[in-house]
Short mmCIF file of C-alpha atoms in Angstrom, two decimals:
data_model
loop_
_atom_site.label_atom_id
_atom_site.label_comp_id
_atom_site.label_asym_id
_atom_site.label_seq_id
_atom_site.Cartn_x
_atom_site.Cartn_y
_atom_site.Cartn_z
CA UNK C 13 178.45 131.21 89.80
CA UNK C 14 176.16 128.50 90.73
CA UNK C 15 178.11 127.78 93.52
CA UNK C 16 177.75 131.18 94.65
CA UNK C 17 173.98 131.20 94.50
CA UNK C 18 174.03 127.33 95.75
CA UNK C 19 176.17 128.99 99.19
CA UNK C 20 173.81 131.91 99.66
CA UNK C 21 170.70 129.45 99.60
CA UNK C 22 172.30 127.41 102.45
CA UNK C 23 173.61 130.45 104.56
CA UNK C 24 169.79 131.26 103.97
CA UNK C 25 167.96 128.43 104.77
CA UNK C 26 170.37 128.16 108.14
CA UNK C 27 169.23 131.39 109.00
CA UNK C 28 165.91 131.14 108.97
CA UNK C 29 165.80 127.78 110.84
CA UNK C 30 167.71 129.48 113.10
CA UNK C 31 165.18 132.22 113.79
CA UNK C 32 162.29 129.56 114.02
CA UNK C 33 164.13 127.84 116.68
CA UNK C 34 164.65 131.33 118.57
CA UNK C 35 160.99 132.12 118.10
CA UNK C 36 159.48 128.81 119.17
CA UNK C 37 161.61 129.30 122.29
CA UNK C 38 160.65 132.60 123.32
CA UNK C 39 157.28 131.14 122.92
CA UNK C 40 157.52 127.74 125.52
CA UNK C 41 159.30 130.59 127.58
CA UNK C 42 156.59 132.63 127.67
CA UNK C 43 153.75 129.49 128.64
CA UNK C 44 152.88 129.02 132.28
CA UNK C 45 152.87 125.31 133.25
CA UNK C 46 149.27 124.59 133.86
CA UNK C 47 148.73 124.31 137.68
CA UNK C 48 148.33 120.76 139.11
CA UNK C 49 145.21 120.09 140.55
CA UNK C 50 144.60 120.70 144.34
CA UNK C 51 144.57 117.41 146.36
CA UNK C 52 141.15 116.37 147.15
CA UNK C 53 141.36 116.90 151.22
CA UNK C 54 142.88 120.28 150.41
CA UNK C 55 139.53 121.45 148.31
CA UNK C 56 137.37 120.22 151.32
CA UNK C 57 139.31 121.94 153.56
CA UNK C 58 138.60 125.09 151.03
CA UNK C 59 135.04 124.53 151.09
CA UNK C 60 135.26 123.66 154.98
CA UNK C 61 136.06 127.47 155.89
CA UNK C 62 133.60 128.84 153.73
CA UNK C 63 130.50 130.11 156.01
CA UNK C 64 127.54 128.30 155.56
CA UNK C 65 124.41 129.55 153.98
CA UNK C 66 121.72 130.81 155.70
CA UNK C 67 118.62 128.59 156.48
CA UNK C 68 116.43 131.32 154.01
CA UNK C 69 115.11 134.52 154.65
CA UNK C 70 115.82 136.39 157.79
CA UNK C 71 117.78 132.98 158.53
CA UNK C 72 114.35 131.40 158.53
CA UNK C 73 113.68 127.97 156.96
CA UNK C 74 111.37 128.38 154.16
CA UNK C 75 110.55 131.81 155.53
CA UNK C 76 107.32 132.43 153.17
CA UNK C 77 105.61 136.28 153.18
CA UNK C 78 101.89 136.10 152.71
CA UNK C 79 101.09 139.78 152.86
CA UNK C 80 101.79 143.17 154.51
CA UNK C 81 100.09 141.70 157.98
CA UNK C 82 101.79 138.34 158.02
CA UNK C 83 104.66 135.82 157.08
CA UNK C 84 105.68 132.11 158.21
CA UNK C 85 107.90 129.67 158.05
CA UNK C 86 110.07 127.01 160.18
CA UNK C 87 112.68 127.16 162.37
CA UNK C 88 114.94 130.20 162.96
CA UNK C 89 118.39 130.13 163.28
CA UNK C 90 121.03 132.07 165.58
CA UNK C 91 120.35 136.16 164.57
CA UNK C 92 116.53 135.22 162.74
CA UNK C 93 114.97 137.39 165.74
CA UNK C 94 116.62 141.02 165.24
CA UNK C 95 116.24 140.29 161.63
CA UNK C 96 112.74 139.68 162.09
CA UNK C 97 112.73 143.37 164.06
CA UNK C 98 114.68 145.07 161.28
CA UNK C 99 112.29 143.81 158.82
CA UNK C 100 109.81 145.54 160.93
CA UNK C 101 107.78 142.39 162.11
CA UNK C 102 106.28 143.32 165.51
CA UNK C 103 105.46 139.70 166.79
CA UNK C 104 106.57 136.40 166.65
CA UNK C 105 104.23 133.47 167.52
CA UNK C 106 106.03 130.05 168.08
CA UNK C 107 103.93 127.13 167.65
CA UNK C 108 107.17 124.36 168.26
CA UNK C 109 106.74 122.22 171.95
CA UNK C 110 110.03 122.85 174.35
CA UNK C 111 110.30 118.93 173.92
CA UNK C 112 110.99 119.36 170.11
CA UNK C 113 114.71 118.84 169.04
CA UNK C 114 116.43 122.13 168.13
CA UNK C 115 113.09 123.78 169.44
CA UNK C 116 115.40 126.14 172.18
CA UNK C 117 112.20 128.29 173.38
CA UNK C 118 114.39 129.76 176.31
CA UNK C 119 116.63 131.35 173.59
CA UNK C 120 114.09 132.45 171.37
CA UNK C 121 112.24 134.29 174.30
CA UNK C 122 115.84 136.28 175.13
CA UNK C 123 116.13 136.84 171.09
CA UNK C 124 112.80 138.50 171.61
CA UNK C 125 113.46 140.75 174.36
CA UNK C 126 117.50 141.67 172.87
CA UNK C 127 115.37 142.97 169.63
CA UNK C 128 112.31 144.19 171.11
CA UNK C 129 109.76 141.99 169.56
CA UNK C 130 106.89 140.88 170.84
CA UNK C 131 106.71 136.55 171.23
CA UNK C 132 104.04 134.43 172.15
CA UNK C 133 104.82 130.67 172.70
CA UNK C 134 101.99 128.32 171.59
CA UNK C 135 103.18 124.74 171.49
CA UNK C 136 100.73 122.80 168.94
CA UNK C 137 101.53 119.08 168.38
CA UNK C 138 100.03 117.92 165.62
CA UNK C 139 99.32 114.60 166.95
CA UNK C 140 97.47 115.95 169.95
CA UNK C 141 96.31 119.07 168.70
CA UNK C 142 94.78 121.66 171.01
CA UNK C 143 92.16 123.97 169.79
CA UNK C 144 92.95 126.70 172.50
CA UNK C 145 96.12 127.34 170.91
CA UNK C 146 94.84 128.12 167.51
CA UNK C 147 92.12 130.24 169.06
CA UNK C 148 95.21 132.37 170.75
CA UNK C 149 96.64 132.65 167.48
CA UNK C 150 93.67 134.57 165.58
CA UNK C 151 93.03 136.81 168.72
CA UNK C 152 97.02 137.58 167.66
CA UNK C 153 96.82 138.08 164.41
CA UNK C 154 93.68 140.01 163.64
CA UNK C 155 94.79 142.47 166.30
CA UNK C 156 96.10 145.13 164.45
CA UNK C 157 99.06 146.20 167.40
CA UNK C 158 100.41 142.97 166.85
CA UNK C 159 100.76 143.34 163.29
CA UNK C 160 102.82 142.69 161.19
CA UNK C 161 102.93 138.78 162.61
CA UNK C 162 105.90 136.07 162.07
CA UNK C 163 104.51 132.63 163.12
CA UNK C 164 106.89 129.25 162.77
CA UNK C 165 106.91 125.60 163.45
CA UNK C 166 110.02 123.54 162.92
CA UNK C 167 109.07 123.71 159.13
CA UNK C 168 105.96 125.51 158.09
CA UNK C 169 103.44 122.78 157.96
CA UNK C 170 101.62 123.79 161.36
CA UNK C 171 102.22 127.58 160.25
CA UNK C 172 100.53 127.26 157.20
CA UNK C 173 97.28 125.11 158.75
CA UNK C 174 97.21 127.80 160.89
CA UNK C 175 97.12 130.53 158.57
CA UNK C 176 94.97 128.60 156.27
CA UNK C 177 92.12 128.33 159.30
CA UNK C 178 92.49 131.92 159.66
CA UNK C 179 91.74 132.80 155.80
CA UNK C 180 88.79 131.00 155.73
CA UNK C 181 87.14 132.29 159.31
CA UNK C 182 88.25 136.01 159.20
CA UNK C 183 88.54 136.46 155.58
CA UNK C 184 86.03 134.83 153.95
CA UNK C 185 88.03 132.13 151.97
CA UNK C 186 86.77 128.74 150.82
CA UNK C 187 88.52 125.81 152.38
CA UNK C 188 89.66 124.77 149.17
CA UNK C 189 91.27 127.58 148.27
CA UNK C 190 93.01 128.44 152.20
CA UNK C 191 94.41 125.32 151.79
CA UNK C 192 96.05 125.77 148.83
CA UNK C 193 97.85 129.04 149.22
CA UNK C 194 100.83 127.43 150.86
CA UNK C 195 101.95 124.75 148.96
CA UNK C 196 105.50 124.45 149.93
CA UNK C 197 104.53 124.28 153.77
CA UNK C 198 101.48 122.39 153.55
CA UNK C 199 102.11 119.95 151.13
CA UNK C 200 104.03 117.72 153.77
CA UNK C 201 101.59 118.07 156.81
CA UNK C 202 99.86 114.47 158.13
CA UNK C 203 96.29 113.72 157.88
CA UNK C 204 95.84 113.99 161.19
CA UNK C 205 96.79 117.55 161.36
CA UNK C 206 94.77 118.32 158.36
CA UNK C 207 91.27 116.34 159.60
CA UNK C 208 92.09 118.87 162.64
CA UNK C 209 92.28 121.86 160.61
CA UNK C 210 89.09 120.88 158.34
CA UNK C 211 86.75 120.45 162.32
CA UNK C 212 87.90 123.25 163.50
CA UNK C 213 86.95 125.37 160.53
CA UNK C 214 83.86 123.58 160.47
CA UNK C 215 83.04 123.87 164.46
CA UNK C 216 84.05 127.72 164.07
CA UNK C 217 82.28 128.47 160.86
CA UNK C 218 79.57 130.91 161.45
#
């Protein structure tokens, strides 16, 4: 009799190490390998056909929207011009020289005509500044027909002296406050644009 039961318990225990075995085999069947990682020059060549990201708004480096009248920035890129159109600017002033690198004022000008906005060129170097050029610019943008006005430079600095000249003699701001409405633009521009900005605001003053 005991050797009966003593059977039984071994024809038991066989079986159910047998059905452990088959169940921790269906279960490496069923893992997936994990996936080797991708060589190194085959992730940059990945990230190598991904486009690139546009510049900023509109495709404009650190395009910056003051109010419904007027925006700035920097440069534009290839597109920034009918973009500009579609988001219902009706001028675009460029204060960058021809002599500038990337400054391609012959492309800009056919940008303007392809998307029917208006463009006004107004090189300004900041280390020879000339005061004509900013008095073009206000007769720009306080006329209402040229409104609403885009004005760049290569990266905002001479767009936001500009603008900042402009608050103070047509809207009444203090100079303290003009110039700091444009932080991200101004806050790299040289003294010697600034000292220019400061007499001209104080030669125009009324």
């Amino acid at each position: 009799m005991i050797t009966l039961q003593f059977s039984r318990a071994i024809l038991f225990l066989t079986i159910l190490t047998a059905a452990g075995a088959a169940s921790q085999a269906l279960a490496t069947a069923g893992q997936q390998p994990p996936a080797s990682p991708q060589p190194i020059a085959t992730q940059q060549a990945a990230a190598a056909q991904k486009p690139a990201p546009a510049p900023g708004r509109h495709g404009v480096r650190n395009f910056t929207s003051v109010d419904s009248t007027f925006a700035c920035g920097g440069a534009l890129s290839e597109g920034s011009m009918a973009a500009l159109k579609e988001a219902g600017f009706v001028t675009v002033v460029n204060l960058r020289a021809a002599t500038e690198d990337g400054a391609n004022i012959d492309a800009e000008i056919e940008a303007a005509k392809s998307a029917g906005i208006r463009y006004a060129h107004l090189p300004f170097v900041s280390g020879s500044p000339d005061a004509a050029k900013v008095d073009e610019f206000l007769k720009t943008v306080t006329d209402p027909a040229s409104q609403p006005v885009f004005l760049h430079c290569a990266s905002g600095g001479r767009a936001s002296m500009f603008w900042a000249i402009k608050r103070v003699l047509v809207d009444g701001w203090t100079v303290e406050k003009a110039m700091a409405e444009l932080p991200d633009l101004s806050k790299n521009v040289g003294e010697a644009l600034k000292t220019f900005t400061l007499e001209y605001i104080k030669s125009h003053r009324m």
